């Protein structure tokens, strides 16, 4: 069986994908009710949920935060977004939210997962105001100088930077703070950063054990960080109210999933205002 998914004409071929192994991005898509996943992803997710090692709540509450953060930024006048670790296009994509409110809003997606990139290319075909860059977000130079990034984002105007449910895949040895600094310092007129991140704050030893088993089943290396560590990543920015909170607690609205205990969402959310470089140059 050829494991490659078909490429669109004119697009570079999609690298081989081993569909016998579960993949965290596709499992996330499944948990959100998307359709870009394989049998192995669905089985793995169902088994982990049946064993009480995982639930769909963190993914749904996170996606809901992403929607609220984009709407918040749009209300603040942001009309261009750089979405790092954008994932497989699924329920409530950033360009759909943004371009619904403003058809001229520009969105650059970035992901290093071949399936996510291929599906995003298909979804975005014909959309002049949005593109996906297949790159590792740690390579900020490649992302920031990519022709689609340069075409769609104006670095002399404020930009909405989205790092939603992705930084927990970046270990300390890769210098997450330095990565954020490199993006933010390219934004001459500032903007906003929305960050959401897996945490094990408040885990009981039993829950920690279950989470470790869940990570092994999903083959993810997600690193839980504390509230203080995450707030530290926004150094130099103004952290906006309500601060770093569980995703369901960040400026809730009527459309988000009902959650009795916000900590069950297991993901923190925080939004900061990025100052313009002129206000930090002196
Ligand atoms: C859990 S999904 C989050 C998707 C989306 N941001 C959301 O919150 O709905 C994480 C995504 O980050 C991508 N990712 C992980 N590490 C990455 C890296 N170093 N560079 C680019 N993308 C990465 C994965 O491929 C996956 O699609």
Short mmCIF file of C-alpha atoms and ligand atoms in Angstrom, two decimals:
data_model
loop_
_atom_site.label_atom_id
_atom_site.label_comp_id
_atom_site.label_asym_id
_atom_site.label_seq_id
_atom_site.Cartn_x
_atom_site.Cartn_y
_atom_site.Cartn_z
CA UNK A 1 0.00 0.00 0.00
CA UNK A 2 1.31 3.44 -0.87
CA UNK A 3 1.07 5.36 2.40
CA UNK A 4 1.44 8.73 0.70
CA UNK A 5 -1.60 10.89 0.51
CA UNK A 6 -2.16 12.31 -2.96
CA UNK A 7 -0.73 15.73 -3.66
CA UNK A 8 -2.55 18.41 -5.61
CA UNK A 9 -1.16 19.01 -9.06
CA UNK A 10 1.74 21.42 -8.91
CA UNK A 11 2.28 20.83 -5.19
CA UNK A 12 5.41 19.07 -3.92
CA UNK A 13 4.72 15.39 -3.11
CA UNK A 14 3.62 14.70 0.45
CA UNK A 15 6.30 12.80 2.38
CA UNK A 16 5.56 9.22 3.36
CA UNK A 17 3.22 8.88 6.33
CA UNK A 18 3.11 5.64 8.27
CA UNK A 19 -0.61 5.12 8.76
CA UNK A 20 -0.04 2.06 10.93
CA UNK A 21 1.10 4.36 13.77
CA UNK A 22 -1.18 6.72 15.72
CA UNK A 23 -0.40 10.41 15.39
CA UNK A 24 -1.14 13.10 17.99
CA UNK A 25 -2.34 15.70 15.44
CA UNK A 26 -4.79 13.24 13.86
CA UNK A 27 -6.01 12.01 17.27
CA UNK A 28 -6.64 15.64 18.22
CA UNK A 29 -8.65 16.05 15.01
CA UNK A 30 -10.68 12.95 15.88
CA UNK A 31 -11.39 14.22 19.41
CA UNK A 32 -12.66 17.47 17.89
CA UNK A 33 -15.04 15.60 15.59
CA UNK A 34 -12.92 16.19 12.46
CA UNK A 35 -12.50 13.70 9.62
CA UNK A 36 -8.76 13.82 8.91
CA UNK A 37 -7.75 10.76 10.89
CA UNK A 38 -7.08 7.09 10.26
CA UNK A 39 -8.47 3.93 11.89
CA UNK A 40 -5.35 3.61 14.07
CA UNK A 41 -5.90 7.14 15.44
CA UNK A 42 -9.58 6.50 16.21
CA UNK A 43 -8.85 3.14 17.87
CA UNK A 44 -6.05 4.60 19.97
CA UNK A 45 -8.23 7.50 21.12
CA UNK A 46 -11.20 5.26 21.92
CA UNK A 47 -9.04 2.81 23.88
CA UNK A 48 -7.39 5.60 25.90
CA UNK A 49 -10.78 7.16 26.68
CA UNK A 50 -12.32 3.81 27.63
CA UNK A 51 -9.41 3.19 30.01
CA UNK A 52 -9.96 6.61 31.60
CA UNK A 53 -6.52 7.82 30.42
CA UNK A 54 -7.85 10.57 28.21
CA UNK A 55 -10.95 12.57 27.30
CA UNK A 56 -12.12 14.86 24.50
CA UNK A 57 -12.63 17.79 26.88
CA UNK A 58 -9.08 19.27 26.75
CA UNK A 59 -9.12 19.33 22.92
CA UNK A 60 -12.60 20.88 22.73
CA UNK A 61 -11.98 23.47 25.42
CA UNK A 62 -8.66 24.38 23.78
CA UNK A 63 -10.23 24.82 20.35
CA UNK A 64 -12.91 26.98 21.92
CA UNK A 65 -10.20 29.17 23.52
CA UNK A 66 -8.56 29.54 20.10
CA UNK A 67 -11.85 30.84 18.69
CA UNK A 68 -12.33 33.31 21.54
CA UNK A 69 -8.72 34.53 21.31
CA UNK A 70 -9.04 35.18 17.55
CA UNK A 71 -12.32 37.05 18.06
CA UNK A 72 -10.76 39.07 20.88
CA UNK A 73 -7.81 40.04 18.70
CA UNK A 74 -10.11 41.00 15.82
CA UNK A 75 -12.09 43.22 18.15
CA UNK A 76 -8.75 44.88 19.00
CA UNK A 77 -8.19 45.61 15.30
CA UNK A 78 -5.95 42.67 14.38
CA UNK A 79 -6.51 41.51 10.81
CA UNK A 80 -3.45 39.29 10.23
CA UNK A 81 -2.50 36.10 12.05
CA UNK A 82 0.50 33.80 12.26
CA UNK A 83 -0.72 30.45 13.59
CA UNK A 84 2.21 28.25 14.68
CA UNK A 85 1.42 24.53 15.06
CA UNK A 86 -1.94 25.08 13.38
CA UNK A 87 -2.79 21.38 13.13
CA UNK A 88 -5.03 19.54 10.75
CA UNK A 89 -7.72 21.89 9.46
CA UNK A 90 -10.75 21.00 11.53
CA UNK A 91 -13.74 22.44 13.30
CA UNK A 92 -13.36 26.26 13.57
CA UNK A 93 -10.21 27.17 11.64
CA UNK A 94 -8.58 30.53 12.22
CA UNK A 95 -9.12 31.82 8.67
CA UNK A 96 -12.81 30.86 8.84
CA UNK A 97 -13.29 32.74 12.11
CA UNK A 98 -11.24 35.73 10.98
CA UNK A 99 -12.50 35.96 7.40
CA UNK A 100 -16.11 35.56 8.52
CA UNK A 101 -15.71 38.85 10.37
CA UNK A 102 -13.34 40.40 7.83
CA UNK A 103 -12.94 38.73 4.39
CA UNK A 104 -9.65 40.64 3.95
CA UNK A 105 -8.06 39.14 7.06
CA UNK A 106 -4.78 37.37 6.30
CA UNK A 107 -3.72 34.09 7.91
CA UNK A 108 -0.45 32.14 7.70
CA UNK A 109 -0.59 28.65 9.14
CA UNK A 110 2.56 26.73 10.05
CA UNK A 111 2.83 23.04 10.84
CA UNK A 112 5.48 20.36 10.44
CA UNK A 113 3.07 17.42 10.19
CA UNK A 114 2.79 16.27 6.55
CA UNK A 115 -0.89 15.34 6.75
CA UNK A 116 -1.81 18.64 8.38
CA UNK A 117 0.08 20.52 5.67
CA UNK A 118 -1.43 18.54 2.79
CA UNK A 119 -5.00 18.91 4.05
CA UNK A 120 -4.52 22.60 4.76
CA UNK A 121 -3.23 23.12 1.19
CA UNK A 122 -6.35 21.48 -0.17
CA UNK A 123 -8.66 23.46 2.10
CA UNK A 124 -6.96 26.75 1.28
CA UNK A 125 -6.78 26.28 -2.50
CA UNK A 126 -8.26 29.41 -4.06
CA UNK A 127 -8.07 31.45 -0.83
CA UNK A 128 -5.68 34.29 -1.71
CA UNK A 129 -5.59 35.55 1.86
CA UNK A 130 -4.46 32.39 3.66
CA UNK A 131 -1.65 29.87 3.23
CA UNK A 132 0.08 27.03 5.04
CA UNK A 133 3.83 26.92 5.43
CA UNK A 134 5.20 23.43 6.00
CA UNK A 135 7.98 24.13 8.50
CA UNK A 136 9.22 23.50 12.00
CA UNK A 137 8.21 26.49 14.10
CA UNK A 138 11.58 26.30 15.86
CA UNK A 139 13.13 27.48 12.60
CA UNK A 140 11.78 31.01 12.93
CA UNK A 141 14.04 32.21 10.11
CA UNK A 142 12.48 29.78 7.62
CA UNK A 143 8.95 30.72 8.75
CA UNK A 144 9.49 34.46 8.78
CA UNK A 145 11.24 34.63 5.40
CA UNK A 146 8.96 32.16 3.61
CA UNK A 147 7.45 33.80 0.47
CA UNK A 148 3.88 33.17 1.70
CA UNK A 149 4.67 34.75 5.07
CA UNK A 150 6.18 37.79 3.38
CA UNK A 151 3.26 38.02 0.93
CA UNK A 152 0.50 37.76 3.54
CA UNK A 153 1.86 39.44 6.67
CA UNK A 154 2.81 43.09 6.97
CA UNK A 155 5.40 43.25 9.75
CA UNK A 156 4.93 47.01 10.05
CA UNK A 157 1.36 46.47 11.30
CA UNK A 158 0.19 44.57 14.42
CA UNK A 159 0.03 40.78 14.09
CA UNK A 160 -1.86 38.15 16.08
CA UNK A 161 0.54 35.35 17.00
CA UNK A 162 -1.12 32.04 17.89
CA UNK A 163 0.79 29.33 19.72
CA UNK A 164 -2.13 27.17 20.69
CA UNK A 165 -1.54 23.70 22.13
CA UNK A 166 1.86 23.41 20.52
CA UNK A 167 4.54 24.69 22.90
CA UNK A 168 4.19 21.63 25.13
CA UNK A 169 5.96 19.80 22.28
CA UNK A 170 8.97 22.13 22.60
CA UNK A 171 11.41 20.98 25.31
CA UNK A 172 13.41 23.43 27.41
CA UNK A 173 16.53 22.33 25.52
CA UNK A 174 15.04 24.02 22.41
CA UNK A 175 14.73 27.32 24.30
CA UNK A 176 10.99 28.09 24.02
CA UNK A 177 11.54 31.59 25.36
CA UNK A 178 14.15 32.33 22.68
CA UNK A 179 11.78 31.02 19.97
CA UNK A 180 9.00 33.38 21.11
CA UNK A 181 11.47 36.29 21.28
CA UNK A 182 12.57 35.71 17.68
CA UNK A 183 9.00 35.91 16.39
CA UNK A 184 7.96 38.80 18.56
CA UNK A 185 11.02 40.88 17.70
CA UNK A 186 10.10 40.62 14.00
CA UNK A 187 6.75 42.32 14.71
CA UNK A 188 7.75 45.97 14.37
CA UNK A 189 4.33 47.23 15.39
CA UNK A 190 3.64 44.61 18.06
CA UNK A 191 0.33 42.77 18.31
CA UNK A 192 -0.93 40.00 20.56
CA UNK A 193 0.20 36.51 21.53
CA UNK A 194 -2.31 33.79 22.45
CA UNK A 195 -0.67 30.81 24.09
CA UNK A 196 -2.30 27.64 25.36
CA UNK A 197 -0.29 24.85 26.95
CA UNK A 198 -0.71 21.50 28.63
CA UNK A 199 -0.16 21.47 32.39
CA UNK A 200 0.03 18.89 35.13
CA UNK A 201 -0.49 21.48 37.87
CA UNK A 202 -2.88 20.05 40.37
CA UNK A 203 -2.50 16.44 39.21
CA UNK A 204 -2.89 13.76 41.85
CA UNK A 205 -0.27 10.98 41.70
CA UNK A 206 -2.97 8.70 40.28
CA UNK A 207 -3.87 11.16 37.55
CA UNK A 208 -0.18 11.62 36.72
CA UNK A 209 0.13 7.86 36.28
CA UNK A 210 -2.89 7.76 33.96
CA UNK A 211 -1.55 10.72 31.95
CA UNK A 212 1.80 8.99 31.51
CA UNK A 213 0.01 5.92 30.15
CA UNK A 214 -2.12 8.14 27.88
CA UNK A 215 0.99 9.86 26.47
CA UNK A 216 2.59 6.48 25.76
CA UNK A 217 -0.57 5.35 23.91
CA UNK A 218 -0.73 8.58 21.89
CA UNK A 219 3.05 8.55 21.32
CA UNK A 220 3.29 12.19 22.35
CA UNK A 221 6.04 13.85 24.31
CA UNK A 222 3.81 16.61 25.69
CA UNK A 223 5.57 18.47 28.51
CA UNK A 224 3.40 19.87 31.29
CA UNK A 225 4.47 23.36 32.36
CA UNK A 226 3.40 25.37 35.37
CA UNK A 227 1.48 28.65 35.39
CA UNK A 228 4.65 30.50 36.47
CA UNK A 229 6.68 28.96 33.64
CA UNK A 230 4.07 29.98 31.08
CA UNK A 231 3.69 33.51 32.34
CA UNK A 232 7.50 33.69 32.17
CA UNK A 233 7.34 32.92 28.45
CA UNK A 234 5.45 36.20 27.95
CA UNK A 235 8.27 38.31 29.40
CA UNK A 236 8.22 41.85 28.06
CA UNK A 237 4.52 41.61 27.23
CA UNK A 238 1.52 42.89 29.15
CA UNK A 239 -0.42 39.84 30.32
CA UNK A 240 -4.10 40.63 29.80
CA UNK A 241 -6.85 39.76 32.28
CA UNK A 242 -7.75 37.20 33.48
CA UNK A 243 -4.08 36.11 33.27
CA UNK A 244 -2.95 32.52 32.87
CA UNK A 245 -6.01 30.35 33.59
CA UNK A 246 -7.48 27.03 32.47
CA UNK A 247 -8.88 27.34 28.94
CA UNK A 248 -12.58 27.39 29.96
CA UNK A 249 -11.83 30.33 32.29
CA UNK A 250 -10.33 32.62 29.65
CA UNK A 251 -13.09 35.14 28.86
CA UNK A 252 -15.81 32.46 28.59
CA UNK A 253 -18.75 32.84 26.26
CA UNK A 254 -21.97 30.95 25.57
CA UNK A 255 -20.51 28.79 22.81
CA UNK A 256 -17.90 26.90 24.79
CA UNK A 257 -18.31 23.40 26.23
CA UNK A 258 -19.90 23.22 29.68
CA UNK A 259 -17.22 22.28 32.22
CA UNK A 260 -17.88 21.70 35.91
CA UNK A 261 -14.20 21.72 36.90
CA UNK A 262 -12.00 23.96 34.67
CA UNK A 263 -8.87 22.07 35.78
CA UNK A 264 -10.22 19.04 33.90
CA UNK A 265 -9.34 20.94 30.70
CA UNK A 266 -5.64 20.40 31.65
CA UNK A 267 -4.56 23.26 29.40
CA UNK A 268 -3.69 26.77 30.47
CA UNK A 269 -4.50 29.78 28.31
CA UNK A 270 -2.96 33.23 28.37
CA UNK A 271 -2.97 36.26 26.06
CA UNK A 272 -0.36 39.02 26.09
CA UNK A 273 0.00 42.33 24.30
CA UNK A 274 3.22 42.47 22.30
CA UNK A 275 4.75 45.96 22.44
CA UNK A 276 5.88 47.60 19.21
CA UNK A 277 9.65 47.62 18.76
CA UNK A 278 9.67 51.44 18.89
CA UNK A 279 8.31 51.29 22.45
CA UNK A 280 11.07 48.88 23.56
CA UNK A 281 13.98 50.44 21.62
CA UNK A 282 14.98 53.03 24.16
C1 LIG B 1 -2.56 19.66 19.37
S1 LIG B 1 -2.33 20.30 17.76
C2 LIG B 1 -2.92 21.95 17.95
C3 LIG B 1 -3.59 22.47 16.71
C4 LIG B 1 -4.17 23.89 16.86
N1 LIG B 1 -3.15 24.85 17.20
C5 LIG B 1 -5.25 23.93 17.90
O1 LIG B 1 -4.96 24.32 19.02
O2 LIG B 1 -6.37 23.53 17.61
C6 LIG B 1 -0.55 20.58 17.75
C7 LIG B 1 0.01 20.80 16.33
O3 LIG B 1 1.34 21.31 16.47
C8 LIG B 1 2.14 20.72 15.45
N2 LIG B 1 3.55 20.80 15.87
C9 LIG B 1 4.16 20.16 16.89
N3 LIG B 1 5.46 20.50 16.95
C10 LIG B 1 5.66 21.39 15.93
C11 LIG B 1 6.81 22.09 15.45
N4 LIG B 1 7.99 21.96 16.06
N5 LIG B 1 6.68 22.90 14.38
C12 LIG B 1 5.47 23.05 13.76
N6 LIG B 1 4.35 22.39 14.17
C13 LIG B 1 4.45 21.58 15.23
C14 LIG B 1 1.61 19.29 15.36
O4 LIG B 1 1.93 18.72 14.11
C15 LIG B 1 0.11 19.51 15.52
O5 LIG B 1 -0.52 19.67 14.27
#
